[in-house]
Coordinates of N, CA and C in Angstrom, one line a residue:
X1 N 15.5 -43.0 152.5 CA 14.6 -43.5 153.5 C 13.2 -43.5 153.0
X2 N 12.8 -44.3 152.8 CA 11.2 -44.7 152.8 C 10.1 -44.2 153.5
X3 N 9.0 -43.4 153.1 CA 8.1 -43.2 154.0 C 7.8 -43.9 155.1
X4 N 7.4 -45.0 155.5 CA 7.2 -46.2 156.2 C 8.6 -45.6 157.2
X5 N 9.9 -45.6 157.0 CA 11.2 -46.0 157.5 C 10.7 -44.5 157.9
X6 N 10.7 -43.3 157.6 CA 10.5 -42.1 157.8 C 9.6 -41.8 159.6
X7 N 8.2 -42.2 158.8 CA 7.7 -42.4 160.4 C 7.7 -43.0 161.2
X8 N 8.4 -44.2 161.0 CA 8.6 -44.7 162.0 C 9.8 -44.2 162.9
X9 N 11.0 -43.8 162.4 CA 11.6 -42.9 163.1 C 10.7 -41.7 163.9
X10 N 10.5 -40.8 163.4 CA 9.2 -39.7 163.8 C 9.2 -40.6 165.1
X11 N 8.2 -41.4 165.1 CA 7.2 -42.1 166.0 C 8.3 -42.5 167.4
X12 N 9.3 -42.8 166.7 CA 10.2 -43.2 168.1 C 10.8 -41.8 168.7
X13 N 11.3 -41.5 167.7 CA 11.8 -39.8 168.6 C 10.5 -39.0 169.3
X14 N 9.2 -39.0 168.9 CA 8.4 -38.3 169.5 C 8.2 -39.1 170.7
X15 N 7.9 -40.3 171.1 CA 7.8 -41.4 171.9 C 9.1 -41.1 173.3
X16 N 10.2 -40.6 172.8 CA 11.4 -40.4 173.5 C 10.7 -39.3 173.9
X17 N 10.8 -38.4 173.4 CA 10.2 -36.5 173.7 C 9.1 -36.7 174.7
X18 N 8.1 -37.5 174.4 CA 6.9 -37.3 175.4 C 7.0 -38.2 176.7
X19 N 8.1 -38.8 176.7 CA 8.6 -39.8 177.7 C 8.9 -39.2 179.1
X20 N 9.3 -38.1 179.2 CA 9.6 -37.0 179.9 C 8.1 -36.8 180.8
X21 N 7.1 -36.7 180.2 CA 6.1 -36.1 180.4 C 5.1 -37.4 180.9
X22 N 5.6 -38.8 181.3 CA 4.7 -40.1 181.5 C 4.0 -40.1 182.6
X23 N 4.9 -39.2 183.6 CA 4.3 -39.6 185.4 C 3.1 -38.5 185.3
X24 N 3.3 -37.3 185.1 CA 3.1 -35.9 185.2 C 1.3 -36.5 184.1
X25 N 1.4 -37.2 183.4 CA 0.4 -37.4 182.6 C -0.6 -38.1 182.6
X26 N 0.0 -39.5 183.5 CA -0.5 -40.3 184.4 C -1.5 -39.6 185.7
X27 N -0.2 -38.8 186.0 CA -1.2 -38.3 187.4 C -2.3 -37.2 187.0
X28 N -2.2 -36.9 185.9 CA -3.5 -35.8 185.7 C -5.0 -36.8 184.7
X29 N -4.2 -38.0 184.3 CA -5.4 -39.4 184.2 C -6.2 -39.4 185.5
X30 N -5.1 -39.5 186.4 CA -6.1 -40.2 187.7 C -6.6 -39.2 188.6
X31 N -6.2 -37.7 188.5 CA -7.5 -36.6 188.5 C -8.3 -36.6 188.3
X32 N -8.0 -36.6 186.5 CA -9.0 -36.9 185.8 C -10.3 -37.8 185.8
X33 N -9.9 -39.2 186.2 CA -10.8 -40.0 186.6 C -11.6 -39.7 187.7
X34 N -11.0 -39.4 189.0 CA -11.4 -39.1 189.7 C -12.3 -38.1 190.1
X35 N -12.3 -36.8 189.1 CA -13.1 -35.9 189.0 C -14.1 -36.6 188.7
X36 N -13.7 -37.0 187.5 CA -14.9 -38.0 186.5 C -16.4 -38.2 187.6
X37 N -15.3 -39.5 188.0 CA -16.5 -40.2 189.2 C -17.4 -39.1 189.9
X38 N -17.0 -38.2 190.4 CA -18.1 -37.7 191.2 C -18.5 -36.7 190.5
X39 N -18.3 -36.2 189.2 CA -19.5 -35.7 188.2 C -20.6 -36.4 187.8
X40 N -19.9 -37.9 187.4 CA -20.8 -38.8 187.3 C -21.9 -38.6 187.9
X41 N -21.0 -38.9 189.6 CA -22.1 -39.4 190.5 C -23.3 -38.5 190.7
X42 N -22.7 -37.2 190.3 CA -23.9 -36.1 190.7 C -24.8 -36.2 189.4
X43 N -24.4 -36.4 188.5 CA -25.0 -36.1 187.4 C -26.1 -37.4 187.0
X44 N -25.7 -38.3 187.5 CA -26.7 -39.8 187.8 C -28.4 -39.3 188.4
X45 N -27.5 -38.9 189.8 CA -28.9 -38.0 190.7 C -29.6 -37.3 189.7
X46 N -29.3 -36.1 189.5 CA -30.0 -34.9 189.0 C -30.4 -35.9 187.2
X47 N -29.8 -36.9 186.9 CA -30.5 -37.4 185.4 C -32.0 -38.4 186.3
X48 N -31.6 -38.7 187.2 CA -32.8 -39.8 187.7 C -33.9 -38.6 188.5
X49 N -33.7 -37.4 188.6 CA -34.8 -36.6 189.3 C -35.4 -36.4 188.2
X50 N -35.2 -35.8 187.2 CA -35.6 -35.5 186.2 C -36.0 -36.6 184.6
X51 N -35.6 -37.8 184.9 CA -35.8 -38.7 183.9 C -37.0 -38.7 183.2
X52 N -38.2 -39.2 183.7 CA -39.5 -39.6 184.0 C -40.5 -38.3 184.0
X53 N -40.1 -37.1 184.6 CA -41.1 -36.0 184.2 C -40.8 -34.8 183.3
X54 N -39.4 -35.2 183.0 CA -38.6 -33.9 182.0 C -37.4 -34.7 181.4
X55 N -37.5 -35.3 180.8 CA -36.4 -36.2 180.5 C -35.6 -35.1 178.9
X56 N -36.1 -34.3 178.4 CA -35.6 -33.2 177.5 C -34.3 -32.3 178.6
X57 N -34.3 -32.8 179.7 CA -33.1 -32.2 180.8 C -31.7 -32.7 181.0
X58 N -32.4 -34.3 180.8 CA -31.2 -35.1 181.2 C -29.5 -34.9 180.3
X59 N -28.6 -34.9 181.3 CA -27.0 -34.4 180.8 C -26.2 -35.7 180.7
X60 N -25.5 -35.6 179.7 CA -24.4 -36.6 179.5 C -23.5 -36.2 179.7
X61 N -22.3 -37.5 179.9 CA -20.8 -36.8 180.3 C -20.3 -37.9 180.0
X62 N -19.1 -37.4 179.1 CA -18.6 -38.4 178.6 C -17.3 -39.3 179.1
X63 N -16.5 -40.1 178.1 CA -15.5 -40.7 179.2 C -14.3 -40.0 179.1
X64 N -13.3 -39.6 180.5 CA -12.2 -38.6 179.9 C -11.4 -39.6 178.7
X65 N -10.3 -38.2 178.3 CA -9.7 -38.2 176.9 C -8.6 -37.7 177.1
X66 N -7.5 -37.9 175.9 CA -6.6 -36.5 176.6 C -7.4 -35.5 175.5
X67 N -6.8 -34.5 176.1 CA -7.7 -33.0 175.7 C -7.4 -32.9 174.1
X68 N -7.9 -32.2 173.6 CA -8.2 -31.7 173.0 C -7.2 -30.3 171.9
X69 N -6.9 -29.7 173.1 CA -6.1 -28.6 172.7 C -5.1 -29.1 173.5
X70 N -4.5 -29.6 174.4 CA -3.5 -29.7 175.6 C -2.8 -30.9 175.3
X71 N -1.9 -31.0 174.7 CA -1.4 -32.7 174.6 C -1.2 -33.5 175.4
X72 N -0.8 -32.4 176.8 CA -0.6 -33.0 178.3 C -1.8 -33.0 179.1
X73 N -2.9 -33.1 179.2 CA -4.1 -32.8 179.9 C -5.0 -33.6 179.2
X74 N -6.1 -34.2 180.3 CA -7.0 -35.2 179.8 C -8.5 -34.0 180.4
X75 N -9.5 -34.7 179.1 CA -10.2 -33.7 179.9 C -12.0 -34.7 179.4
X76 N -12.9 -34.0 179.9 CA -14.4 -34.5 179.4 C -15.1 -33.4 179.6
X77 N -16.3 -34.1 179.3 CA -16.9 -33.1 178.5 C -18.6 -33.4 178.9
X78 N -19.3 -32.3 179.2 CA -20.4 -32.3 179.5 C -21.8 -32.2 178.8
X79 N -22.7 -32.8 178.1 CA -23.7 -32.2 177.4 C -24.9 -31.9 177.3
X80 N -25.8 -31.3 176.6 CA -26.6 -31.2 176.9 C -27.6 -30.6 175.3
X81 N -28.1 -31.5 174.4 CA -28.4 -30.5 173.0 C -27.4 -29.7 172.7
X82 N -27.4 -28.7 172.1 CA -25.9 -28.5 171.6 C -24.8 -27.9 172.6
X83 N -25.6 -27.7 174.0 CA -24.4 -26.9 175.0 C -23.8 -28.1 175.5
X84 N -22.6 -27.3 175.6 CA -21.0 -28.2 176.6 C -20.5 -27.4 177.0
X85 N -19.8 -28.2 178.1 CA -18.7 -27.6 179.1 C -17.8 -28.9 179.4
X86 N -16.5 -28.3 179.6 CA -15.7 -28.9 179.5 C -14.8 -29.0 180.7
X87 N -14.5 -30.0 181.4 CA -13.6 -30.3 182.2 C -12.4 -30.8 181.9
X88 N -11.3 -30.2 182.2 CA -9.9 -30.6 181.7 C -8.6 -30.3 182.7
X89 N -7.9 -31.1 183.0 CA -6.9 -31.9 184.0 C -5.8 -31.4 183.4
X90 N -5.0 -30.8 184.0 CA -3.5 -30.4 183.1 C -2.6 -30.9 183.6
X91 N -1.5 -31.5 182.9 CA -0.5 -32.2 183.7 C 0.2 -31.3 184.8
X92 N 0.5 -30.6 184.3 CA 1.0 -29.2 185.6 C 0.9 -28.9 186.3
X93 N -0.6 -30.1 187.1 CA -1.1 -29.6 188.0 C -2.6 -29.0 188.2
X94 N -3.3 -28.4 187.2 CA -4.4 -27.6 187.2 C -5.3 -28.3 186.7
X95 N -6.8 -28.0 187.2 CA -7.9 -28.2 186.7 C -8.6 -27.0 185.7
X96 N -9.7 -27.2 184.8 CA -10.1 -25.4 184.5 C -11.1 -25.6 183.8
X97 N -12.6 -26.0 184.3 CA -13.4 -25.4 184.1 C -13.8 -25.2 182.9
X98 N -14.4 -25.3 181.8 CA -14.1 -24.3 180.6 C -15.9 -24.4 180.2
X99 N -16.6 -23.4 179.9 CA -18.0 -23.1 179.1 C -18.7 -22.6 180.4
X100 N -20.4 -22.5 180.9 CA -21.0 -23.4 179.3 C -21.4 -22.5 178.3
X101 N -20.8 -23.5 176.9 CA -21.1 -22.7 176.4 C -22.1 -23.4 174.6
X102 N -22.2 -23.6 173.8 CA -22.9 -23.6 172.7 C -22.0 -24.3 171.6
X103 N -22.5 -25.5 171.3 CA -21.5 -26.2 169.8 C -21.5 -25.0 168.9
X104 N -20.3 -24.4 168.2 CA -20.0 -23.9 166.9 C -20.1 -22.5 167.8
X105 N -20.3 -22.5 169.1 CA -20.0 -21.1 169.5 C -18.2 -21.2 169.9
X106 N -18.0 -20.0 170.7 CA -16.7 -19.7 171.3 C -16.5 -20.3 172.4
X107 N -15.9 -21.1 173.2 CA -15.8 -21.9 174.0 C -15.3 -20.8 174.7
X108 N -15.6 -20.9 176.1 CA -15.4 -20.0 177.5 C -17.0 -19.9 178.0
X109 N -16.5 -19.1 179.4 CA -15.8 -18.6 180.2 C -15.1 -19.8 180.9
X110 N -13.6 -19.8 181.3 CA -12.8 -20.4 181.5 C -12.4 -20.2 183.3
X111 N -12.2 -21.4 184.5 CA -11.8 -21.0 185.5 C -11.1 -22.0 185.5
X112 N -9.8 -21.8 186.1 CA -8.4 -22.5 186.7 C -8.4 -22.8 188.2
X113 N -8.1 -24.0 188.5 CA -7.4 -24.3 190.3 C -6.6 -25.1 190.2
X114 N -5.8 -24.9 190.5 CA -4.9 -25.6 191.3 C -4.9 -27.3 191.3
X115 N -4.9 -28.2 191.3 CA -5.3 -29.4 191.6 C -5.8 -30.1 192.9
X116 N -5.0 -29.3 193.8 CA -5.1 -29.8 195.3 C -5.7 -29.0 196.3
X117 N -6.3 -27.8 195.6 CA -7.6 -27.4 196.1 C -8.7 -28.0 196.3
X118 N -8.7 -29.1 196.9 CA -10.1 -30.1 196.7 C -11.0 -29.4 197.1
X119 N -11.3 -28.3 198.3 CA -12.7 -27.8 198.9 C -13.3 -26.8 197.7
X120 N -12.3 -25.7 197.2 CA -12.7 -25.3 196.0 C -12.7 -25.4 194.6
X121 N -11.9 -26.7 194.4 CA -12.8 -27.7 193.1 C -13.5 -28.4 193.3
X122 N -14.6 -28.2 194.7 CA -15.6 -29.4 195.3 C -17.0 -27.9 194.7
X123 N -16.3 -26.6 195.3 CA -17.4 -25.7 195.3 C -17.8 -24.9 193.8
X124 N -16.2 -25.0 193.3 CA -16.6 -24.8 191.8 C -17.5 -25.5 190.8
X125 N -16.9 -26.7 191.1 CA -17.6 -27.8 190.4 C -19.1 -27.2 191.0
X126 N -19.7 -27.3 191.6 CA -21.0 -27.5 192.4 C -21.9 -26.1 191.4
X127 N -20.9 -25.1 191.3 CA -21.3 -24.2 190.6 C -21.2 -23.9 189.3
X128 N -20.6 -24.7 188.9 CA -20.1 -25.2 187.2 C -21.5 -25.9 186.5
X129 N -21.4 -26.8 187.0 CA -22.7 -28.0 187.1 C -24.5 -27.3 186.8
X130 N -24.4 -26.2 187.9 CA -25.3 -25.7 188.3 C -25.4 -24.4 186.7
X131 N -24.4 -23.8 186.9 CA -24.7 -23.0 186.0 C -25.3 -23.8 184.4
X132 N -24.0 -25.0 184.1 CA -24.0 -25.6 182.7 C -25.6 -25.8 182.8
X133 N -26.2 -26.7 183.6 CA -27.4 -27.2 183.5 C -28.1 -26.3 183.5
X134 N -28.5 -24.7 184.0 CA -29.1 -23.8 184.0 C -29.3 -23.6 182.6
X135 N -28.0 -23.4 181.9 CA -27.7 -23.0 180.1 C -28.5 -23.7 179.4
X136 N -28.4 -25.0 180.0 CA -29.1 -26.2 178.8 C -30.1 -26.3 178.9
X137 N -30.7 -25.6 180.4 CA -32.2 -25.7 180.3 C -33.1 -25.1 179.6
X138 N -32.3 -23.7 179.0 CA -32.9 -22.3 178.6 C -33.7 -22.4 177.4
X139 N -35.1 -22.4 176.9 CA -35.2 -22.8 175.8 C -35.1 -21.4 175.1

């Protein structure tokens, strides 16, 4: 068998394997997004308060992905000069929080919910946000 003929096999058996995992992956996309949007939205605000008289403040956020470390989980990512934090959707059901913390540092502190906790992944987030942007303020 031929390299070429090799992975392509690979590629269909793995394709079969993760097939299992389509809805479950789908639906932590459209958390995902969904989270997305109203980080966005908050983070629009707080980049337009600050644009114009502190613009060294302003945070980016990127577009979700699947993760990173989680094959099953899509996640994005918050920035700010070298600090991130990271939001990530797990198929299983969980959201979690992860930094803030420093490029080329140790990524954490890490919090988990549930997915369908919306009031306390409304108040986490609020305090996620709050902290990350605190970090990246710090000169």
């Amino acid at each position: 068998m031929s390299l070429e003929e090799r992975l392509v096999r690979l590629g269909h058996d793995l394709v079969e394997r993760e097939s299992q995992h389509k809805d479950s992956l789908a639906a932590a996309r459209a958390d995902a997004s969904r989270l997305h949007g109203c980080v966005s939205s908050a983070l629009e605000r707080f980049n337009a308060t600050v644009r114009s008289r502190a613009p060294q403040l302003m945070v980016s956020v990127s577009d979700p992905r699947i993760d990173d470390k989680h094959l099953h989980a899509v996640q994005f990512e918050l920035a700010r000069g070298r600090h991130r934090a990271i939001i990530t959707v797990k198929s299983r059901g969980e959201v979690t929080l992860v930094g803030p913390f420093r490029t080329g540092k140790t990524e954490g502190p890490c919090h988990s919910l549930p997915i369908d906790a919306e009031t306390e992944i409304q108040a986490a987030l609020g305090d996620f946000l709050a902290e990350f942007i605190e970090a990246a303020a710090s000169p």
